[in-house]
Amino acid sequence: MADIEIRTFTGDDADAVLSVILPIQREEFGIDITADAQPDLRVIPDFYQSGKGQFWVAVKDGAIVGTVGLKDIGNNQAALRKMFVAAAVRGHEHGVAARLLDRLFAHARDAGITDIFLGTTDKFVAAHRFYEKNGFSEIAKSALPRAFPLMAVDSKFYRYKVGRLKFPKTDGRT
């Protein structure tokens, strides 16, 4: 895990982000989607890195192997988008997804975000388990805020209530 760096997206990362996301969508999961159908990926600084939003990448040996974006949708709410981890570094032993999500949660708390929503396809079953294990609750599409950026492929929706601080459980001793 120590050989994975989580950092904010820079403009030089644009092509590498696409090279992680598109093969997962198209080849692994058979989703018929193109880069052109995801214009947010061409304007990450404007789309994600504005307001209370941000976009992070996971880097291993100089190559981007994971991504996650937080889109500010107003009213202290945000949308989690584009969480993808390359197959070679997936799983608990690498901890890439967990570290990306931890960075996103810390940022959300610091920025005063109260709710994080996400939409995903029903094909991403392992992702559903990951989100649920990390405190997301499934909600109906009708429970999404009006400002939530829907994707045509989204069919399952989640909400996470952001706590101001997250402390580990203790045995009562200080």
Coordinates of N, CA, C and O in Angstrom, one line a residue, residues 20-159:
V20 N -7.4 5.0 -17.7 CA -7.8 4.1 -16.6 C -9.3 3.8 -16.7 O -9.8 2.7 -16.6
I21 N -10.1 4.9 -16.9 CA -11.5 4.8 -16.8 C -12.2 4.0 -18.0 O -13.0 3.1 -17.8
L22 N -11.8 4.4 -19.2 CA -12.5 3.9 -20.4 C -12.4 2.4 -20.6 O -13.3 1.7 -20.8
P23 N -11.2 1.8 -20.4 CA -11.1 0.3 -20.5 C -11.9 -0.4 -19.4 O -12.5 -1.5 -19.7
I24 N -12.0 0.1 -18.2 CA -12.8 -0.5 -17.2 C -14.3 -0.5 -17.6 O -15.0 -1.5 -17.6
Q25 N -14.8 0.7 -18.1 CA -16.2 0.8 -18.5 C -16.5 -0.1 -19.7 O -17.4 -0.8 -19.7
R26 N -15.6 0.0 -20.7 CA -15.9 -0.6 -22.0 C -15.6 -2.1 -22.0 O -16.4 -2.9 -22.4
E27 N -14.3 -2.4 -21.6 CA -13.8 -3.8 -21.8 C -14.2 -4.7 -20.6 O -14.7 -5.8 -20.9
E28 N -14.1 -4.2 -19.4 CA -14.4 -5.1 -18.3 C -15.9 -5.3 -18.1 O -16.4 -6.3 -17.8
F29 N -16.6 -4.2 -18.3 CA -18.1 -4.2 -17.9 C -19.0 -4.1 -19.1 O -20.2 -4.1 -19.0
G30 N -18.4 -3.9 -20.3 CA -19.2 -3.9 -21.5 C -20.2 -2.8 -21.6 O -21.2 -2.9 -22.3
I31 N -19.9 -1.7 -21.0 CA -20.7 -0.5 -21.1 C -20.3 0.3 -22.4 O -19.2 0.7 -22.5
D32 N -21.3 0.5 -23.2 CA -21.1 1.2 -24.5 C -21.0 2.7 -24.2 O -22.0 3.4 -24.4
I33 N -19.9 3.2 -23.8 CA -19.7 4.6 -23.5 C -18.4 5.1 -24.0 O -17.4 4.3 -24.0
T34 N -18.3 6.3 -24.5 CA -17.1 6.9 -25.0 C -16.6 8.1 -24.2 O -17.4 8.5 -23.3
A35 N -15.4 8.5 -24.5 CA -14.9 9.7 -23.8 C -15.8 10.9 -24.1 O -16.1 11.8 -23.3
D36 N -16.3 11.0 -25.4 CA -17.2 12.1 -25.8 C -18.5 12.1 -25.0 O -19.1 13.2 -24.8
A37 N -19.0 11.0 -24.5 CA -20.2 10.9 -23.7 C -20.0 11.3 -22.3 O -20.9 11.3 -21.5
Q38 N -18.7 11.5 -21.9 CA -18.3 11.9 -20.6 C -17.5 13.2 -20.6 O -16.3 13.3 -20.3
P39 N -18.2 14.3 -21.0 CA -17.5 15.6 -21.2 C -16.8 16.1 -20.0 O -15.8 16.9 -20.0
D40 N -17.3 15.7 -18.8 CA -16.6 16.1 -17.5 C -15.2 15.7 -17.5 O -14.4 16.4 -16.8
L41 N -14.8 14.6 -18.1 CA -13.4 14.1 -18.1 C -12.5 15.0 -18.9 O -11.3 14.9 -18.8
R42 N -13.0 15.8 -19.8 CA -12.2 16.7 -20.6 C -12.0 18.1 -19.9 O -11.2 18.9 -20.3
V43 N -12.8 18.3 -18.9 CA -12.8 19.6 -18.2 C -12.8 19.4 -16.6 O -13.5 20.1 -15.9
I44 N -11.9 18.5 -16.2 CA -11.9 18.2 -14.8 C -11.7 19.4 -13.9 O -12.4 19.5 -12.9
P45 N -10.8 20.3 -14.2 CA -10.6 21.5 -13.3 C -11.9 22.3 -13.1 O -12.3 22.7 -12.0
D46 N -12.6 22.5 -14.2 CA -13.8 23.3 -14.2 C -15.0 22.5 -13.6 O -15.8 23.1 -12.9
F47 N -15.1 21.3 -13.9 CA -16.3 20.5 -13.5 C -16.1 20.0 -12.0 O -17.1 20.1 -11.3
Y48 N -15.0 19.5 -11.7 CA -14.8 18.9 -10.3 C -14.0 19.8 -9.3 O -14.4 19.9 -8.2
Q49 N -13.0 20.5 -9.8 CA -12.2 21.3 -8.9 C -12.6 22.7 -8.8 O -11.8 23.6 -8.8
S50 N -13.9 22.9 -8.5 CA -14.5 24.2 -8.3 C -15.4 24.1 -7.1 O -15.9 23.0 -6.8
G51 N -15.7 25.2 -6.5 CA -16.5 25.2 -5.3 C -15.9 24.3 -4.2 O -14.7 24.4 -4.0
K52 N -16.7 23.4 -3.7 CA -16.2 22.5 -2.7 C -15.7 21.1 -3.2 O -15.5 20.2 -2.5
G53 N -15.7 21.0 -4.6 CA -15.3 19.8 -5.2 C -13.8 19.6 -5.3 O -13.0 20.5 -5.0
Q54 N -13.5 18.4 -5.8 CA -12.1 18.1 -6.0 C -12.0 16.8 -6.8 O -13.0 16.0 -7.0
F55 N -10.8 16.5 -7.4 CA -10.6 15.2 -8.1 C -9.2 14.7 -7.7 O -8.3 15.5 -7.7
W56 N -9.2 13.4 -7.4 CA -7.9 12.8 -7.0 C -7.6 11.7 -7.9 O -8.4 11.0 -8.5
V57 N -6.3 11.4 -7.9 CA -5.7 10.2 -8.6 C -4.9 9.4 -7.7 O -4.3 10.0 -6.8
A58 N -4.8 8.1 -7.9 CA -3.9 7.2 -7.2 C -2.8 6.9 -8.2 O -3.1 6.6 -9.4
V59 N -1.6 7.0 -7.7 CA -0.4 6.9 -8.6 C 0.5 5.8 -8.1 O 0.8 5.8 -6.9
K60 N 0.9 4.9 -8.9 CA 1.8 3.8 -8.6 C 2.9 3.8 -9.6 O 2.6 3.7 -10.8
D61 N 4.1 3.9 -9.2 CA 5.3 3.8 -10.1 C 5.1 4.8 -11.2 O 5.4 4.5 -12.4
G62 N 4.6 6.0 -10.9 CA 4.5 7.1 -11.9 C 3.3 7.0 -12.8 O 3.0 7.9 -13.6
A63 N 2.5 5.9 -12.7 CA 1.3 5.7 -13.5 C 0.0 5.9 -12.7 O -0.1 5.4 -11.6
I64 N -1.0 6.5 -13.3 CA -2.3 6.7 -12.6 C -3.0 5.3 -12.7 O -3.1 4.7 -13.7
V65 N -3.4 4.8 -11.5 CA -4.1 3.5 -11.4 C -5.5 3.6 -10.8 O -6.2 2.6 -10.6
G66 N -5.9 4.9 -10.4 CA -7.2 5.0 -9.7 C -7.6 6.5 -9.8 O -6.8 7.4 -9.9
T67 N -8.9 6.7 -9.7 CA -9.5 8.0 -9.8 C -10.7 8.1 -8.9 O -11.4 7.1 -8.7
V68 N -11.0 9.3 -8.5 CA -12.3 9.6 -7.8 C -12.5 11.1 -7.9 O -11.6 11.9 -7.7
G69 N -13.8 11.5 -8.2 CA -14.1 12.9 -8.2 C -15.2 13.3 -7.2 O -16.1 12.4 -7.0
L70 N -15.2 14.5 -6.7 CA -16.3 15.0 -5.9 C -16.8 16.3 -6.5 O -16.1 17.3 -6.6
K71 N -18.0 16.2 -7.0 CA -18.6 17.4 -7.7 C -19.5 18.1 -6.7 O -20.5 17.6 -6.2
D72 N -19.2 19.4 -6.5 CA -20.0 20.3 -5.7 C -21.4 20.5 -6.4 O -21.4 21.0 -7.5
I73 N -22.5 20.1 -5.8 CA -23.8 20.3 -6.4 C -24.6 21.4 -5.6 O -25.8 21.5 -5.8
G74 N -24.0 22.1 -4.7 CA -24.6 23.2 -4.0 C -25.3 22.6 -2.7 O -25.4 21.4 -2.5
N75 N -25.7 23.6 -1.9 CA -26.4 23.3 -0.7 C -25.6 22.3 0.3 O -26.2 21.5 0.9
N76 N -24.3 22.5 0.3 CA -23.4 21.6 1.0 C -23.5 20.1 0.7 O -23.3 19.3 1.5
Q77 N -23.9 19.9 -0.5 CA -24.0 18.5 -1.0 C -23.1 18.3 -2.2 O -22.7 19.3 -2.9
A78 N -22.7 17.0 -2.4 CA -21.8 16.7 -3.5 C -22.1 15.4 -4.1 O -22.8 14.6 -3.5
A79 N -21.6 15.2 -5.3 CA -21.7 13.9 -6.0 C -20.4 13.2 -6.1 O -19.4 13.9 -6.6
L80 N -20.3 12.0 -5.7 CA -19.1 11.2 -5.9 C -19.2 10.6 -7.3 O -20.2 10.0 -7.7
R81 N -18.2 10.8 -8.1 CA -18.2 10.4 -9.5 C -16.8 9.8 -9.9 O -15.8 10.1 -9.3
K82 N -16.8 9.0 -10.9 CA -15.6 8.5 -11.5 C -14.6 7.8 -10.6 O -13.4 8.0 -10.7
M83 N -15.2 6.9 -9.7 CA -14.3 6.1 -8.8 C -14.0 4.8 -9.6 O -14.8 4.0 -9.8
F84 N -12.8 4.8 -10.0 CA -12.3 3.6 -10.8 C -10.9 3.3 -10.3 O -10.1 4.1 -10.0
V85 N -10.6 2.0 -10.2 CA -9.3 1.5 -9.8 C -8.9 0.4 -10.8 O -9.7 -0.5 -11.1
A86 N -7.7 0.5 -11.4 CA -7.2 -0.5 -12.3 C -7.2 -1.9 -11.7 O -6.9 -2.1 -10.5
A87 N -7.5 -2.9 -12.5 CA -7.7 -4.3 -12.0 C -6.4 -4.8 -11.3 O -6.5 -5.5 -10.3
A88 N -5.2 -4.4 -11.7 CA -4.0 -4.9 -11.1 C -3.8 -4.4 -9.7 O -3.0 -5.0 -9.0
V89 N -4.5 -3.3 -9.3 CA -4.3 -2.8 -7.9 C -5.6 -2.8 -7.2 O -5.8 -2.1 -6.2
R90 N -6.6 -3.6 -7.6 CA -7.8 -3.7 -6.9 C -7.7 -4.6 -5.7 O -6.9 -5.5 -5.7
G91 N -8.6 -4.4 -4.8 CA -8.7 -5.4 -3.6 C -8.1 -4.8 -2.4 O -7.4 -3.8 -2.4
H92 N -8.5 -5.5 -1.3 CA -8.1 -5.0 0.1 C -6.6 -4.9 0.3 O -6.1 -4.1 0.9
E93 N -5.9 -5.9 -0.4 CA -4.4 -5.9 -0.1 C -3.7 -4.7 -0.7 O -2.7 -4.3 -0.2
H94 N -4.3 -4.0 -1.6 CA -3.7 -2.8 -2.2 C -4.3 -1.5 -1.5 O -3.6 -0.5 -1.4
G95 N -5.6 -1.6 -1.2 CA -6.2 -0.5 -0.5 C -6.4 0.8 -1.2 O -6.6 1.9 -0.7
V96 N -6.3 0.7 -2.6 CA -6.4 1.9 -3.4 C -7.8 2.6 -3.3 O -7.9 3.8 -3.0
A97 N -8.8 1.8 -3.4 CA -10.2 2.4 -3.4 C -10.4 3.0 -2.0 O -11.0 4.1 -1.9
A98 N -10.0 2.3 -0.9 CA -10.2 2.8 0.4 C -9.5 4.1 0.7 O -10.0 5.0 1.3
R99 N -8.3 4.2 0.2 CA -7.5 5.4 0.3 C -8.1 6.6 -0.5 O -8.1 7.7 0.0
L100 N -8.5 6.3 -1.7 CA -9.2 7.3 -2.4 C -10.4 7.8 -1.7 O -10.6 9.1 -1.6
L101 N -11.2 6.9 -1.2 CA -12.5 7.3 -0.5 C -12.1 8.0 0.8 O -12.8 9.0 1.2
D102 N -11.1 7.6 1.5 CA -10.7 8.3 2.8 C -10.3 9.8 2.5 O -10.7 10.7 3.2
R103 N -9.6 9.9 1.4 CA -9.2 11.3 1.0 C -10.4 12.2 0.7 O -10.5 13.3 1.1
L104 N -11.4 11.6 0.0 CA -12.6 12.3 -0.4 C -13.4 12.6 0.8 O -13.9 13.7 1.0
F105 N -13.6 11.7 1.8 CA -14.3 11.9 3.0 C -13.7 13.0 3.8 O -14.3 13.9 4.4
A106 N -12.3 13.0 4.0 CA -11.6 14.0 4.7 C -11.9 15.4 4.1 O -12.1 16.4 4.8
H107 N -11.8 15.5 2.8 CA -12.0 16.7 2.1 C -13.4 17.2 2.3 O -13.7 18.4 2.6
A108 N -14.4 16.3 2.2 CA -15.8 16.6 2.4 C -16.1 17.2 3.8 O -16.7 18.2 3.9
R109 N -15.5 16.5 4.8 CA -15.7 17.0 6.2 C -15.1 18.4 6.3 O -15.7 19.3 6.9
D110 N -13.9 18.6 5.8 CA -13.2 19.9 5.9 C -13.9 21.0 5.2 O -13.9 22.2 5.6
A111 N -14.6 20.6 4.1 CA -15.3 21.6 3.2 C -16.7 21.9 3.7 O -17.4 22.7 3.2
G112 N -17.2 21.2 4.7 CA -18.5 21.4 5.2 C -19.6 20.7 4.5 O -20.8 21.1 4.5
I113 N -19.2 19.7 3.7 CA -20.3 19.0 2.9 C -21.0 18.1 3.9 O -20.4 17.4 4.7
T114 N -22.3 18.1 3.7 CA -23.2 17.3 4.6 C -23.6 15.9 4.0 O -23.9 15.0 4.8
D115 N -23.8 15.9 2.7 CA -24.3 14.7 2.0 C -23.5 14.5 0.8 O -23.2 15.4 0.0
I116 N -23.2 13.2 0.5 CA -22.5 12.8 -0.7 C -23.4 11.8 -1.4 O -23.8 10.8 -0.8
F117 N -23.8 12.0 -2.7 CA -24.6 11.1 -3.4 C -23.8 10.5 -4.5 O -22.8 11.1 -5.0
L118 N -24.2 9.3 -5.0 CA -23.6 8.7 -6.1 C -24.6 7.9 -6.9 O -25.5 7.4 -6.4
G119 N -24.3 7.8 -8.2 CA -25.1 6.9 -9.1 C -24.1 5.9 -9.7 O -23.0 6.3 -10.0
T120 N -24.6 4.7 -9.9 CA -23.7 3.7 -10.5 C -24.6 2.8 -11.3 O -25.8 2.8 -11.3
T121 N -23.9 2.0 -12.1 CA -24.7 1.0 -12.9 C -24.9 -0.3 -12.1 O -24.1 -0.6 -11.2
D122 N -25.9 -1.0 -12.4 CA -26.1 -2.3 -11.6 C -25.1 -3.3 -11.9 O -25.0 -4.3 -11.2
K123 N -24.2 -3.1 -12.9 CA -23.2 -4.0 -13.2 C -22.0 -4.0 -12.3 O -21.2 -5.0 -12.2
F124 N -21.8 -2.9 -11.5 CA -20.7 -2.8 -10.6 C -21.0 -3.3 -9.3 O -21.0 -2.6 -8.2
V125 N -21.2 -4.6 -9.2 CA -21.7 -5.3 -7.9 C -20.6 -5.2 -6.8 O -21.0 -4.9 -5.7
A126 N -19.4 -5.4 -7.2 CA -18.3 -5.2 -6.1 C -18.3 -3.8 -5.6 O -18.1 -3.6 -4.4
A127 N -18.5 -2.8 -6.5 CA -18.5 -1.4 -6.0 C -19.7 -1.2 -5.1 O -19.6 -0.5 -4.1
H128 N -20.8 -1.8 -5.3 CA -22.0 -1.7 -4.4 C -21.6 -2.1 -3.0 O -21.9 -1.5 -2.1
R129 N -21.0 -3.3 -2.9 CA -20.6 -3.8 -1.6 C -19.6 -2.9 -1.0 O -19.7 -2.6 0.2
F130 N -18.6 -2.3 -1.8 CA -17.6 -1.4 -1.2 C -18.3 -0.2 -0.6 O -18.0 0.3 0.5
Y131 N -19.2 0.4 -1.4 CA -19.9 1.6 -0.9 C -20.7 1.3 0.3 O -20.7 2.1 1.3
E132 N -21.5 0.2 0.3 CA -22.3 -0.1 1.5 C -21.4 -0.4 2.7 O -21.8 0.1 3.8
K133 N -20.3 -1.0 2.5 CA -19.4 -1.3 3.6 C -18.8 0.0 4.2 O -18.5 0.1 5.4
N134 N -18.7 1.0 3.4 CA -18.2 2.3 3.8 C -19.2 3.3 4.2 O -18.9 4.5 4.1
G135 N -20.4 2.9 4.5 CA -21.4 3.8 5.0 C -22.4 4.4 4.1 O -23.2 5.2 4.5
F136 N -22.4 4.1 2.8 CA -23.4 4.6 1.9 C -24.6 3.7 2.0 O -24.6 2.5 2.2
S137 N -25.8 4.4 1.9 CA -27.1 3.7 1.9 C -27.8 3.9 0.6 O -27.8 5.0 0.0
E138 N -28.3 2.8 0.1 CA -29.0 2.9 -1.2 C -30.3 3.7 -1.0 O -31.0 3.7 0.0
I139 N -30.5 4.6 -2.0 CA -31.7 5.4 -2.0 C -32.4 5.3 -3.4 O -31.8 4.8 -4.4
A140 N -33.7 5.7 -3.5 CA -34.4 5.8 -4.7 C -33.9 6.9 -5.6 O -33.5 8.0 -5.0
K141 N -34.0 6.8 -6.8 CA -33.6 7.9 -7.8 C -34.4 9.2 -7.4 O -33.8 10.3 -7.5
S142 N -35.6 9.0 -7.0 CA -36.5 10.2 -6.7 C -35.9 10.9 -5.4 O -36.3 12.1 -5.2
A143 N -35.1 10.3 -4.6 CA -34.5 11.0 -3.4 C -33.3 11.8 -3.7 O -32.7 12.5 -2.8
L144 N -32.8 11.8 -5.0 CA -31.6 12.5 -5.3 C -32.0 14.0 -5.4 O -33.1 14.4 -5.7
P145 N -31.0 14.9 -5.0 CA -31.2 16.3 -5.1 C -31.4 16.7 -6.6 O -30.8 16.0 -7.5
R146 N -32.1 17.7 -6.9 CA -32.4 18.1 -8.2 C -31.1 18.4 -9.0 O -31.0 18.2 -10.2
A147 N -30.1 18.9 -8.3 CA -28.8 19.3 -8.9 C -27.9 18.1 -9.2 O -26.8 18.3 -9.8
F148 N -28.3 16.9 -8.8 CA -27.4 15.7 -9.0 C -27.2 15.5 -10.5 O -28.1 15.4 -11.2
P149 N -25.9 15.3 -10.9 CA -25.6 15.1 -12.3 C -25.8 13.7 -12.7 O -24.9 12.8 -12.6
L150 N -27.0 13.4 -13.3 CA -27.3 12.0 -13.7 C -26.5 11.6 -14.9 O -26.3 12.4 -15.8
M151 N -26.1 10.3 -14.9 CA -25.5 9.8 -16.1 C -26.5 8.8 -16.7 O -27.2 8.1 -15.9
A152 N -26.5 8.6 -18.0 CA -27.5 7.7 -18.6 C -27.4 6.3 -18.1 O -28.4 5.6 -18.1
V153 N -26.2 5.9 -17.8 CA -25.9 4.5 -17.4 C -26.3 4.2 -15.9 O -26.3 3.1 -15.4
D154 N -26.5 5.3 -15.1 CA -26.8 5.1 -13.7 C -28.2 4.5 -13.5 O -29.2 4.9 -14.1
S155 N -28.2 3.4 -12.6 CA -29.4 2.8 -12.3 C -29.6 2.5 -10.8 O -30.6 2.0 -10.4
K156 N -28.5 2.7 -10.1 CA -28.5 2.5 -8.6 C -27.9 3.7 -8.0 O -26.9 4.2 -8.4
F157 N -28.5 4.1 -6.8 CA -28.1 5.4 -6.2 C -27.9 5.2 -4.7 O -28.5 4.4 -4.1
Y158 N -26.9 6.0 -4.2 CA -26.5 5.9 -2.8 C -26.4 7.3 -2.2 O -26.1 8.3 -3.0
R159 N -26.4 7.3 -0.9 CA -26.2 8.6 -0.1 C -25.3 8.3 1.1 O -25.5 7.2 1.7

